[in-house]
Amino acid sequence: MQNTHLPTTDRTRIPLNRTLGLITGTLLVAGCMIGSGVFKKIVPMSQTGLSETWIVMAWVFAGIVTMLGAFTLAGLSTITEESGGLYEYFRISFGNFFSFLFGWADFTINGAASIAAVAFVFAQTLNTLAPVPNLLPSLEHISIGDFIYPFADSGIKLLAILIIVLLTWVNYRGVQKGGVVNNIFTSAKILGILILIALGLFYQAPETRHLPVASIANELQGPAFMSAMLTAMLGAFWAYDGWVNLSFITGEMKNPRRNVPYAIIAGVSIAMLLYVLVNYAYLNVLSTAELAAVDKNSIGAAVVAETLVGRIGRTLIIVLIMVSVFGTVNALILAHTRVHFRMAQEKFFFKGVAKVHPTYKTPYQALLYTMVWSCILVISGTFDMLTDMIIFVIFIFYALLGVALLKMKREGKIKGPVIGYPVVPVILILFSLALLVNTLMVAPKQSLTGLGLVLIGVPLYLYFRKKYKENPIPEE
């Protein structure tokens, strides 16, 4: 019988299993990306004042920027076969300080807040089918800073927490189980989106109305247009977010130097094609004026589906969204916990997070830490607050990603050709800076909250560095 009572020092040296292939990797990228944003963000994007044409173009431009990021990441993915993704690339490129800040940001915001936001959407979507009781109505008015209401929507939040706990348990019991769940749910939601695209593209409106590509009247001008476009792209970027996540589990991929870049580029391509087509389909069914009038808490895709095939369509879309976001929560839990695991291996995080389960070969304590913090974030905020905070913070590190590629290539640490070098990383850096400035202006509370959580990592870095010097990692 296998000994399940190994000492901590042994458990931190148990290797992770390399069980994930190219197809699972591609579906994991698509699974992390295709979640709730593609169904919900069309409403706030329509409220920016942009025409149908420019909303579709916002999805195209955001997809192009995401693909530039994918090319940049593909270049960096050849420098290591360790798990950790951006954390590991920053550690190799810049040293421990910037890698720790990324890892800390991933733990506090990018990873845990993504899990919390998508789980919240799952519960919110289920609530439209079967109303979830509000458990603490008398406490709903209590707030922190007038924008965090911990007791609002208490029933929905409790359901979101239960989903996070359930899927953490699935991933606790083995990466292959998590991969199988991801493949099933990702395939199902791609099929559902294709059906929605087909219905939307062949829809004939009862009154004559221009198709999206022909609707260019009453455009915003100058700075107002640029701000509206970047705001719309902010929503699109939430839907595209997740393309970096495969790099986090490099240590569990077969032939990672080959499969990681191929899977990232293929997964982003699938998501981009689906996003542009489905949003074109939405706008072929309803105009921006009609979508802008939809309540901000409603699901735009469900409103479109109800227009297409009545209440049955609305119900089917709600079920599709539930399938989609359930699979996305699973993919996010599977990916992000490996960052915190790698941090702990380098002794820049809490010691127990480096433990690998002796039976299941999973970073089980990293899973539990992430689960607890994700549940706290569910209680703290709503979907749009969390997503704006995530996008602001992650684009700080996307800019650094471009700098890392330029640095590693110049120093000769990346051999062979890199797609679009050096133009691609330079464009990524410049666009990231522009988006950061605009987001800070249009969503200052969320942006500054996210930045504050990142900066809390500075004293923690000093604390872990002191421990690291006192107890250095033994040489292999």
Tab-separated table of C-alpha atoms in Angstrom:
chain	number	residue	atom	x	y	z
A	1	MET	CA	0.000	0.000	0.000
A	2	GLN	CA	1.242	3.511	-0.894
A	3	ASN	CA	2.369	5.601	2.050
A	4	THR	CA	0.150	8.666	2.277
A	5	HIS	CA	1.900	10.027	5.373
A	6	LEU	CA	5.136	11.286	3.837
A	7	PRO	CA	6.937	14.110	5.643
A	8	THR	CA	6.512	17.604	4.253
A	9	THR	CA	10.038	17.733	2.796
A	10	ASP	CA	9.291	14.648	0.694
A	11	ARG	CA	5.884	15.872	-0.418
A	12	THR	CA	7.379	19.074	-1.812
A	13	ARG	CA	9.630	16.978	-4.070
A	14	ILE	CA	6.958	14.688	-5.513
A	15	PRO	CA	6.782	15.498	-9.253
A	16	LEU	CA	3.570	16.468	-10.983
A	17	ASN	CA	2.332	14.042	-13.638
A	18	ARG	CA	2.808	14.992	-17.319
A	19	THR	CA	-0.550	13.674	-18.546
A	20	LEU	CA	-2.001	16.522	-20.672
A	21	GLY	CA	-1.580	16.427	-24.475
A	22	LEU	CA	-1.980	18.974	-27.279
A	23	ILE	CA	-5.753	18.521	-27.738
A	24	THR	CA	-6.450	18.863	-24.020
A	25	GLY	CA	-4.107	21.861	-23.918
A	26	THR	CA	-5.926	23.567	-26.795
A	27	LEU	CA	-9.314	22.906	-25.207
A	28	LEU	CA	-7.999	24.147	-21.868
A	29	VAL	CA	-7.017	27.481	-23.458
A	30	ALA	CA	-10.417	27.734	-25.150
A	31	GLY	CA	-12.124	26.539	-21.974
A	32	CYS	CA	-10.477	29.249	-19.853
A	33	MET	CA	-11.378	31.923	-22.406
A	34	ILE	CA	-14.917	30.954	-23.400
A	35	GLY	CA	-16.859	31.587	-20.234
A	36	SER	CA	-19.332	34.275	-19.292
A	37	GLY	CA	-18.026	37.347	-21.123
A	38	VAL	CA	-19.123	36.235	-24.576
A	39	PHE	CA	-22.724	36.015	-23.316
A	40	LYS	CA	-22.862	39.075	-21.038
A	41	LYS	CA	-20.567	41.796	-22.351
A	42	ILE	CA	-22.621	42.703	-25.442
A	43	VAL	CA	-25.011	44.749	-23.253
A	44	PRO	CA	-22.432	47.066	-21.578
A	45	MET	CA	-20.587	47.334	-24.909
A	46	SER	CA	-23.815	48.513	-26.570
A	47	GLN	CA	-24.180	51.131	-23.841
A	48	THR	CA	-20.871	52.803	-24.836
A	49	GLY	CA	-22.548	54.679	-27.725
A	50	LEU	CA	-20.633	52.799	-30.431
A	51	SER	CA	-22.423	51.522	-33.534
A	52	GLU	CA	-22.815	47.856	-34.410
A	53	THR	CA	-19.850	48.136	-36.778
A	54	TRP	CA	-17.467	49.374	-34.125
A	55	ILE	CA	-18.665	46.909	-31.496
A	56	VAL	CA	-17.819	44.061	-33.861
A	57	MET	CA	-14.492	45.760	-34.587
A	58	ALA	CA	-13.835	46.033	-30.835
A	59	TRP	CA	-13.986	42.236	-30.692
A	60	VAL	CA	-11.695	41.986	-33.734
A	61	PHE	CA	-9.144	44.469	-32.336
A	62	ALA	CA	-9.197	42.832	-28.887
A	63	GLY	CA	-8.693	39.465	-30.577
A	64	ILE	CA	-5.721	40.792	-32.548
A	65	VAL	CA	-4.111	42.201	-29.389
A	66	THR	CA	-4.751	38.882	-27.634
A	67	MET	CA	-3.117	37.041	-30.524
A	68	LEU	CA	-0.098	39.356	-30.255
A	69	GLY	CA	0.073	38.339	-26.608
A	70	ALA	CA	-0.220	34.673	-27.600
A	71	PHE	CA	2.702	35.046	-30.039
A	72	THR	CA	4.744	36.736	-27.289
A	73	LEU	CA	3.917	34.011	-24.797
A	74	ALA	CA	4.707	31.311	-27.351
A	75	GLY	CA	8.191	32.779	-27.730
A	76	LEU	CA	8.788	32.802	-23.977
A	77	SER	CA	7.331	29.316	-23.440
A	78	THR	CA	10.466	27.747	-24.932
A	79	ILE	CA	12.739	28.905	-22.083
A	80	THR	CA	11.448	26.485	-19.412
A	81	GLU	CA	9.448	23.302	-18.874
A	82	GLU	CA	8.467	24.191	-15.296
A	83	SER	CA	4.915	25.021	-14.208
A	84	GLY	CA	4.103	28.618	-13.317
A	85	GLY	CA	3.773	30.331	-16.691
A	86	LEU	CA	4.240	34.099	-16.477
A	87	TYR	CA	5.566	33.738	-12.929
A	88	GLU	CA	8.401	31.533	-14.181
A	89	TYR	CA	9.074	33.689	-17.268
A	90	PHE	CA	9.317	36.829	-15.114
A	91	ARG	CA	11.567	35.052	-12.622
A	92	ILE	CA	13.980	34.034	-15.376
A	93	SER	CA	13.769	37.426	-17.122
A	94	PHE	CA	13.730	39.927	-14.247
A	95	GLY	CA	14.411	38.043	-11.023
A	96	ASN	CA	12.308	37.312	-7.978
A	97	PHE	CA	10.730	40.728	-7.290
A	98	PHE	CA	8.632	41.075	-10.460
A	99	SER	CA	7.842	37.369	-10.568
A	100	PHE	CA	6.598	37.520	-6.982
A	101	LEU	CA	4.425	40.569	-7.706
A	102	PHE	CA	2.854	38.706	-10.618
A	103	GLY	CA	2.322	35.582	-8.526
A	104	TRP	CA	0.850	37.613	-5.682
A	105	ALA	CA	-1.414	39.477	-8.127
A	106	ASP	CA	-2.486	36.144	-9.576
A	107	PHE	CA	-3.326	34.796	-6.143
A	108	THR	CA	-5.174	37.885	-4.909
A	109	ILE	CA	-6.803	39.085	-8.150
A	110	ASN	CA	-6.171	37.514	-11.549
A	111	GLY	CA	-6.700	33.885	-10.612
A	112	ALA	CA	-8.927	33.953	-7.564
A	113	ALA	CA	-11.049	36.876	-8.787
A	114	SER	CA	-11.547	35.165	-12.156
A	115	ILE	CA	-12.730	32.025	-10.374
A	116	ALA	CA	-14.980	34.111	-8.120
A	117	ALA	CA	-16.434	36.197	-10.968
A	118	VAL	CA	-17.248	33.221	-13.194
A	119	ALA	CA	-18.698	31.186	-10.307
A	120	PHE	CA	-20.827	34.233	-9.431
A	121	VAL	CA	-22.133	34.340	-13.021
A	122	PHE	CA	-22.990	30.615	-12.843
A	123	ALA	CA	-25.073	31.194	-9.727
A	124	GLN	CA	-26.585	34.376	-11.185
A	125	THR	CA	-27.552	32.485	-14.346
A	126	LEU	CA	-29.109	29.609	-12.414
A	127	ASN	CA	-31.079	32.213	-10.492
A	128	THR	CA	-32.821	33.239	-13.737
A	129	LEU	CA	-34.124	29.675	-14.117
A	130	ALA	CA	-34.841	28.834	-10.488
A	131	PRO	CA	-34.808	31.848	-8.152
A	132	VAL	CA	-32.280	31.491	-5.333
A	133	PRO	CA	-33.592	32.842	-1.998
A	134	ASN	CA	-31.902	35.908	-0.543
A	135	LEU	CA	-30.704	34.683	2.854
A	136	LEU	CA	-29.731	37.982	4.524
A	137	PRO	CA	-31.982	40.765	3.168
A	138	SER	CA	-31.710	42.904	6.299
A	139	LEU	CA	-27.923	43.240	5.862
A	140	GLU	CA	-27.851	44.097	2.139
A	141	HIS	CA	-27.299	47.830	2.734
A	142	ILE	CA	-24.001	47.337	4.617
A	143	SER	CA	-21.057	48.388	2.452
A	144	ILE	CA	-17.295	48.848	2.489
A	145	GLY	CA	-16.264	52.025	0.693
A	146	ASP	CA	-19.711	52.367	-0.898
A	147	PHE	CA	-18.927	49.820	-3.606
A	148	ILE	CA	-18.394	46.498	-1.810
A	149	TYR	CA	-21.624	45.011	-0.426
A	150	PRO	CA	-20.695	41.680	1.210
A	151	PHE	CA	-24.248	40.660	2.167
A	152	ALA	CA	-25.992	41.574	-1.101
A	153	ASP	CA	-27.252	38.603	-3.144
A	154	SER	CA	-26.315	36.296	-0.293
A	155	GLY	CA	-28.086	33.240	-1.732
A	156	ILE	CA	-26.380	33.624	-5.120
A	157	LYS	CA	-23.018	34.079	-3.432
A	158	LEU	CA	-23.475	30.950	-1.326
A	159	LEU	CA	-24.267	28.937	-4.467
A	160	ALA	CA	-21.139	30.321	-6.176
A	161	ILE	CA	-19.066	29.245	-3.176
A	162	LEU	CA	-20.491	25.720	-3.347
A	163	ILE	CA	-19.499	25.483	-7.045
A	164	ILE	CA	-15.924	26.545	-6.239
A	165	VAL	CA	-15.702	23.974	-3.447
A	166	LEU	CA	-17.086	21.182	-5.668
A	167	LEU	CA	-14.682	21.829	-8.550
A	168	THR	CA	-11.725	22.251	-6.198
A	169	TRP	CA	-12.513	18.748	-4.914
A	170	VAL	CA	-12.585	17.389	-8.515
A	171	ASN	CA	-9.157	18.898	-9.255
A	172	TYR	CA	-7.816	17.828	-5.863
A	173	ARG	CA	-8.350	14.221	-6.925
A	174	GLY	CA	-6.199	14.423	-10.066
A	175	VAL	CA	-5.197	16.671	-12.963
A	176	GLN	CA	-6.462	14.121	-15.483
A	177	LYS	CA	-9.938	14.256	-13.937
A	178	GLY	CA	-9.865	18.040	-14.201
A	179	GLY	CA	-8.702	17.757	-17.820
A	180	VAL	CA	-11.509	15.360	-18.744
A	181	VAL	CA	-14.118	17.660	-17.169
A	182	ASN	CA	-12.632	20.575	-19.123
A	183	ASN	CA	-12.710	18.705	-22.455
A	184	ILE	CA	-16.355	17.689	-22.035
A	185	PHE	CA	-17.610	21.125	-21.028
A	186	THR	CA	-15.487	23.049	-23.541
A	187	SER	CA	-16.688	20.866	-26.423
A	188	ALA	CA	-20.301	21.334	-25.297
A	189	LYS	CA	-20.099	25.109	-25.107
A	190	ILE	CA	-18.349	25.429	-28.495
A	191	LEU	CA	-21.169	23.396	-30.042
A	192	GLY	CA	-23.790	25.560	-28.317
A	193	ILE	CA	-22.148	28.793	-29.512
A	194	LEU	CA	-22.000	27.451	-33.086
A	195	ILE	CA	-25.747	26.770	-32.966
A	196	LEU	CA	-26.379	30.297	-31.656
A	197	ILE	CA	-24.223	31.738	-34.448
A	198	ALA	CA	-26.130	29.793	-37.100
A	199	LEU	CA	-29.521	30.931	-35.752
A	200	GLY	CA	-28.404	34.558	-35.474
A	201	LEU	CA	-26.808	34.811	-38.903
A	202	PHE	CA	-29.924	33.496	-40.679
A	203	TYR	CA	-32.357	35.574	-38.625
A	204	GLN	CA	-34.632	37.885	-40.606
A	205	ALA	CA	-35.802	40.887	-38.601
A	206	PRO	CA	-39.512	41.736	-38.949
A	207	GLU	CA	-38.575	45.304	-39.949
A	208	THR	CA	-35.872	46.336	-42.395
A	209	ARG	CA	-32.678	47.108	-40.543
A	210	HIS	CA	-29.081	47.379	-41.680
A	211	LEU	CA	-26.685	44.595	-40.869
A	212	PRO	CA	-23.876	45.404	-38.402
A	213	VAL	CA	-21.271	46.081	-41.074
A	214	ALA	CA	-23.515	48.681	-42.702
A	215	SER	CA	-24.500	50.592	-39.567
A	216	ILE	CA	-22.048	53.501	-39.326
A	217	ALA	CA	-24.274	56.515	-38.622
A	218	ASN	CA	-24.049	58.815	-35.605
A	219	GLU	CA	-20.507	57.846	-34.689
A	220	LEU	CA	-18.685	59.333	-31.708
A	221	GLN	CA	-15.756	61.523	-32.660
A	222	GLY	CA	-12.200	62.124	-31.467
A	223	PRO	CA	-11.283	61.414	-27.813
A	224	ALA	CA	-14.871	60.391	-26.989
A	225	PHE	CA	-14.714	57.691	-29.671
A	226	MET	CA	-11.314	56.436	-28.495
A	227	SER	CA	-12.462	56.262	-24.877
A	228	ALA	CA	-15.667	54.425	-25.867
A	229	MET	CA	-13.677	52.022	-28.042
A	230	LEU	CA	-11.200	51.217	-25.283
A	231	THR	CA	-14.076	50.784	-22.813
A	232	ALA	CA	-15.785	48.362	-25.209
A	233	MET	CA	-12.510	46.517	-25.683
A	234	LEU	CA	-12.170	46.293	-21.899
A	235	GLY	CA	-15.332	44.183	-21.920
A	236	ALA	CA	-14.017	42.114	-24.826
A	237	PHE	CA	-10.718	41.530	-23.048
A	238	TRP	CA	-12.564	39.966	-20.126
A	239	ALA	CA	-14.000	37.438	-22.581
A	240	TYR	CA	-10.538	36.858	-24.095
A	241	ASP	CA	-8.861	36.613	-20.686
A	242	GLY	CA	-7.460	33.189	-19.858
A	243	TRP	CA	-5.215	32.629	-22.869
A	244	VAL	CA	-2.098	32.642	-20.653
A	245	ASN	CA	-3.405	29.959	-18.328
A	246	LEU	CA	-2.042	26.941	-20.169
A	247	SER	CA	1.499	28.138	-19.452
A	248	PHE	CA	0.744	27.783	-15.745
A	249	ILE	CA	0.539	23.983	-16.070
A	250	THR	CA	3.612	23.493	-18.281
A	251	GLY	CA	4.893	20.967	-15.734
A	252	GLU	CA	1.909	18.699	-16.458
A	253	MET	CA	2.029	18.977	-20.277
A	254	LYS	CA	3.568	16.324	-22.501
A	255	ASN	CA	6.392	17.740	-24.680
A	256	PRO	CA	5.730	21.283	-23.348
A	257	ARG	CA	8.224	23.174	-25.545
A	258	ARG	CA	6.241	22.048	-28.593
A	259	ASN	CA	2.694	21.659	-27.266
A	260	VAL	CA	2.363	24.788	-25.105
A	261	PRO	CA	2.894	27.380	-27.914
A	262	TYR	CA	0.805	25.378	-30.415
A	263	ALA	CA	-2.061	24.952	-27.943
A	264	ILE	CA	-2.062	28.645	-26.937
A	265	ILE	CA	-2.198	29.902	-30.536
A	266	ALA	CA	-4.824	27.310	-31.551
A	267	GLY	CA	-7.013	27.991	-28.501
A	268	VAL	CA	-6.911	31.775	-29.006
A	269	SER	CA	-7.764	31.324	-32.702
A	270	ILE	CA	-10.829	29.222	-31.854
A	271	ALA	CA	-12.072	31.731	-29.283
A	272	MET	CA	-11.480	34.757	-31.521
A	273	LEU	CA	-13.394	33.249	-34.439
A	274	LEU	CA	-16.332	32.289	-32.223
A	275	TYR	CA	-16.444	35.685	-30.453
A	276	VAL	CA	-16.504	37.764	-33.625
A	277	LEU	CA	-19.131	35.578	-35.284
A	278	VAL	CA	-21.448	35.309	-32.272
A	279	ASN	CA	-21.374	39.062	-31.599
A	280	TYR	CA	-22.076	39.752	-35.264
A	281	ALA	CA	-25.018	37.357	-34.886
A	282	TYR	CA	-26.269	39.173	-31.760
A	283	LEU	CA	-26.225	42.476	-33.626
A	284	ASN	CA	-27.987	40.960	-36.610
A	285	VAL	CA	-30.883	40.084	-34.296
A	286	LEU	CA	-31.022	43.214	-32.084
A	287	SER	CA	-29.687	46.730	-32.641
A	288	THR	CA	-27.318	48.478	-30.247
A	289	ALA	CA	-30.232	50.662	-29.092
A	290	GLU	CA	-32.268	47.566	-28.199
A	291	LEU	CA	-29.343	45.900	-26.442
A	292	ALA	CA	-28.390	49.120	-24.612
A	293	ALA	CA	-31.910	49.227	-23.151
A	294	VAL	CA	-31.451	45.789	-21.561
A	295	ASP	CA	-30.907	45.846	-17.801
A	296	LYS	CA	-27.179	45.669	-16.985
A	297	ASN	CA	-27.714	42.562	-14.844
A	298	SER	CA	-29.480	40.727	-17.668
A	299	ILE	CA	-27.718	38.324	-20.009
A	300	GLY	CA	-27.540	39.761	-23.514
A	301	ALA	CA	-27.273	36.371	-25.206
A	302	ALA	CA	-30.442	35.192	-23.453
A	303	VAL	CA	-32.353	38.262	-24.681
A	304	VAL	CA	-31.149	37.554	-28.233
A	305	ALA	CA	-32.110	33.881	-27.975
A	306	GLU	CA	-35.588	34.794	-26.723
A	307	THR	CA	-36.003	37.034	-29.771
A	308	LEU	CA	-34.916	34.156	-32.014
A	309	VAL	CA	-36.994	31.263	-30.676
A	310	GLY	CA	-39.022	32.560	-27.749
A	311	ARG	CA	-38.805	31.404	-24.148
A	312	ILE	CA	-37.476	28.006	-25.169
A	313	GLY	CA	-34.483	29.724	-26.761
A	314	ARG	CA	-33.910	31.823	-23.677
A	315	THR	CA	-33.966	28.714	-21.484
A	316	LEU	CA	-31.566	26.861	-23.782
A	317	ILE	CA	-29.110	29.782	-23.767
A	318	ILE	CA	-29.274	29.968	-19.988
A	319	VAL	CA	-28.433	26.258	-19.811
A	320	LEU	CA	-25.599	26.798	-22.323
A	321	ILE	CA	-24.198	29.631	-20.219
A	322	MET	CA	-24.332	27.440	-17.130
A	323	VAL	CA	-22.446	24.674	-18.961
A	324	SER	CA	-19.944	27.221	-20.256
A	325	VAL	CA	-19.179	28.957	-16.990
A	326	PHE	CA	-19.122	25.690	-15.025
A	327	GLY	CA	-16.418	24.416	-17.375
A	328	THR	CA	-14.548	27.715	-17.141
A	329	VAL	CA	-14.472	27.650	-13.333
A	330	ASN	CA	-12.964	24.163	-13.568
A	331	ALA	CA	-10.316	25.287	-16.098
A	332	LEU	CA	-9.397	28.342	-14.017
A	333	ILE	CA	-8.982	26.287	-10.847
A	334	LEU	CA	-6.867	23.754	-12.728
A	335	ALA	CA	-4.543	26.424	-14.171
A	336	HIS	CA	-4.070	29.199	-11.615
A	337	THR	CA	-3.218	27.028	-8.627
A	338	ARG	CA	-0.015	25.951	-10.417
A	339	VAL	CA	1.327	29.521	-10.200
A	340	HIS	CA	1.042	29.543	-6.422
A	341	PHE	CA	2.522	26.041	-6.300
A	342	ARG	CA	5.574	27.212	-8.266
A	343	MET	CA	5.969	30.272	-6.027
A	344	ALA	CA	6.046	28.039	-2.967
A	345	GLN	CA	8.599	25.749	-4.617
A	346	GLU	CA	10.851	28.803	-4.941
A	347	LYS	CA	10.120	29.629	-1.266
A	348	PHE	CA	8.364	32.864	-2.147
A	349	PHE	CA	4.990	31.761	-0.828
A	350	PHE	CA	3.623	29.854	2.141
A	351	LYS	CA	5.590	26.639	2.605
A	352	GLY	CA	2.667	24.194	2.514
A	353	VAL	CA	1.518	25.382	-0.923
A	354	ALA	CA	4.478	23.505	-2.466
A	355	LYS	CA	3.141	20.147	-1.277
A	356	VAL	CA	2.089	17.545	-3.858
A	357	HIS	CA	-0.499	14.970	-2.828
A	358	PRO	CA	1.252	11.566	-2.610
A	359	THR	CA	-1.686	9.691	-4.129
A	360	TYR	CA	-3.302	12.133	-6.564
A	361	LYS	CA	-0.069	13.951	-7.592
A	362	THR	CA	-1.819	17.345	-7.396
A	363	PRO	CA	-0.779	20.577	-5.619
A	364	TYR	CA	-3.554	20.051	-3.107
A	365	GLN	CA	-2.690	22.827	-0.646
A	366	ALA	CA	-2.419	25.367	-3.486
A	367	LEU	CA	-5.918	24.285	-4.485
A	368	LEU	CA	-7.217	24.790	-0.943
A	369	TYR	CA	-5.589	28.219	-0.496
A	370	THR	CA	-7.036	29.435	-3.804
A	371	MET	CA	-10.445	28.027	-2.943
A	372	VAL	CA	-10.610	29.940	0.344
A	373	TRP	CA	-9.559	33.288	-1.162
A	374	SER	CA	-11.872	32.858	-4.166
A	375	CYS	CA	-14.782	32.310	-1.804
A	376	ILE	CA	-13.881	35.498	0.091
A	377	LEU	CA	-13.861	37.430	-3.197
A	378	VAL	CA	-17.287	36.014	-4.096
A	379	ILE	CA	-18.601	37.572	-0.897
A	380	SER	CA	-16.854	40.891	-1.577
A	381	GLY	CA	-17.994	41.873	-5.050
A	382	THR	CA	-20.145	41.579	-8.115
A	383	PHE	CA	-19.251	40.350	-11.586
A	384	ASP	CA	-18.468	43.664	-13.319
A	385	MET	CA	-16.454	45.022	-10.375
A	386	LEU	CA	-14.283	41.918	-10.302
A	387	THR	CA	-13.763	41.752	-14.076
A	388	ASP	CA	-12.712	45.419	-14.408
A	389	MET	CA	-10.244	44.930	-11.553
A	390	ILE	CA	-8.811	41.788	-13.192
A	391	ILE	CA	-8.283	43.350	-16.620
A	392	PHE	CA	-6.554	46.444	-15.221
A	393	VAL	CA	-4.063	44.371	-13.230
A	394	ILE	CA	-3.375	41.720	-15.870
A	395	PHE	CA	-2.477	44.312	-18.515
A	396	ILE	CA	0.296	45.619	-16.266
A	397	PHE	CA	1.870	42.191	-16.603
A	398	TYR	CA	1.063	41.834	-20.310
A	399	ALA	CA	3.221	44.931	-20.864
A	400	LEU	CA	5.990	43.270	-18.836
A	401	LEU	CA	5.524	40.113	-20.922
A	402	GLY	CA	6.475	42.063	-24.026
A	403	VAL	CA	9.514	43.542	-22.245
A	404	ALA	CA	10.561	40.041	-21.119
A	405	LEU	CA	10.504	38.695	-24.679
A	406	LEU	CA	12.601	41.618	-25.950
A	407	LYS	CA	15.101	41.111	-23.120
A	408	MET	CA	15.387	37.318	-23.449
A	409	LYS	CA	15.737	37.468	-27.229
A	410	ARG	CA	18.367	40.223	-27.081
A	411	GLU	CA	20.371	38.230	-24.516
A	412	GLY	CA	20.260	35.140	-26.739
A	413	LYS	CA	18.272	33.038	-24.243
A	414	ILE	CA	15.531	32.393	-26.823
A	415	LYS	CA	16.895	30.530	-29.819
A	416	GLY	CA	15.366	30.450	-33.273
A	417	PRO	CA	12.726	32.702	-34.855
A	418	VAL	CA	9.849	34.237	-32.860
A	419	ILE	CA	6.631	35.172	-34.662
A	420	GLY	CA	6.522	38.906	-35.409
A	421	TYR	CA	9.617	39.803	-33.356
A	422	PRO	CA	10.257	42.629	-32.429
A	423	VAL	CA	7.110	44.374	-33.728
A	424	VAL	CA	4.639	42.122	-31.876
A	425	PRO	CA	5.959	42.660	-28.303
A	426	VAL	CA	6.373	46.422	-28.915
A	427	ILE	CA	2.735	46.777	-30.037
A	428	LEU	CA	1.629	44.701	-27.033
A	429	ILE	CA	3.522	47.004	-24.659
A	430	LEU	CA	2.148	50.220	-26.192
A	431	PHE	CA	-1.435	48.999	-26.293
A	432	SER	CA	-1.260	47.717	-22.716
A	433	LEU	CA	-0.137	51.144	-21.503
A	434	ALA	CA	-2.982	52.883	-23.399
A	435	LEU	CA	-5.573	50.493	-21.956
A	436	LEU	CA	-4.228	50.979	-18.431
A	437	VAL	CA	-4.583	54.768	-18.662
A	438	ASN	CA	-8.136	54.534	-20.037
A	439	THR	CA	-9.232	51.944	-17.447
A	440	LEU	CA	-7.848	54.072	-14.639
A	441	MET	CA	-10.020	56.943	-15.896
A	442	VAL	CA	-13.263	55.040	-16.513
A	443	ALA	CA	-13.075	52.619	-13.549
A	444	PRO	CA	-10.861	54.322	-10.924
A	445	LYS	CA	-12.201	52.498	-7.846
A	446	GLN	CA	-11.747	49.046	-9.347
A	447	SER	CA	-8.351	49.943	-10.833
A	448	LEU	CA	-6.956	51.441	-7.629
A	449	THR	CA	-8.336	48.570	-5.537
A	450	GLY	CA	-6.579	46.105	-7.828
A	451	LEU	CA	-3.358	48.113	-7.756
A	452	GLY	CA	-3.547	48.324	-3.956
A	453	LEU	CA	-3.844	44.556	-3.655
A	454	VAL	CA	-0.782	44.153	-5.889
A	455	LEU	CA	1.274	46.616	-3.817
A	456	ILE	CA	0.445	44.720	-0.622
A	457	GLY	CA	2.776	42.144	-2.154
A	458	VAL	CA	5.829	44.397	-1.670
A	459	PRO	CA	6.177	43.900	2.129
A	460	LEU	CA	5.261	40.228	1.660
A	461	TYR	CA	8.068	39.891	-0.883
A	462	LEU	CA	10.519	41.325	1.658
A	463	TYR	CA	9.210	38.887	4.271
A	464	PHE	CA	9.616	35.846	2.013
A	465	ARG	CA	13.017	37.046	0.759
A	466	LYS	CA	14.231	37.221	4.354
A	467	LYS	CA	12.996	33.673	4.958
A	468	TYR	CA	14.598	32.599	1.670
A	469	LYS	CA	18.010	33.929	2.734
A	470	GLU	CA	17.740	32.286	6.140
A	471	ASN	CA	16.617	28.964	4.643
A	472	PRO	CA	17.885	28.811	1.036
A	473	ILE	CA	16.576	26.267	-1.473
A	474	PRO	CA	18.913	23.278	-1.477
A	475	GLU	CA	20.878	22.670	-4.661
A	476	GLU	CA	19.685	19.737	-6.748
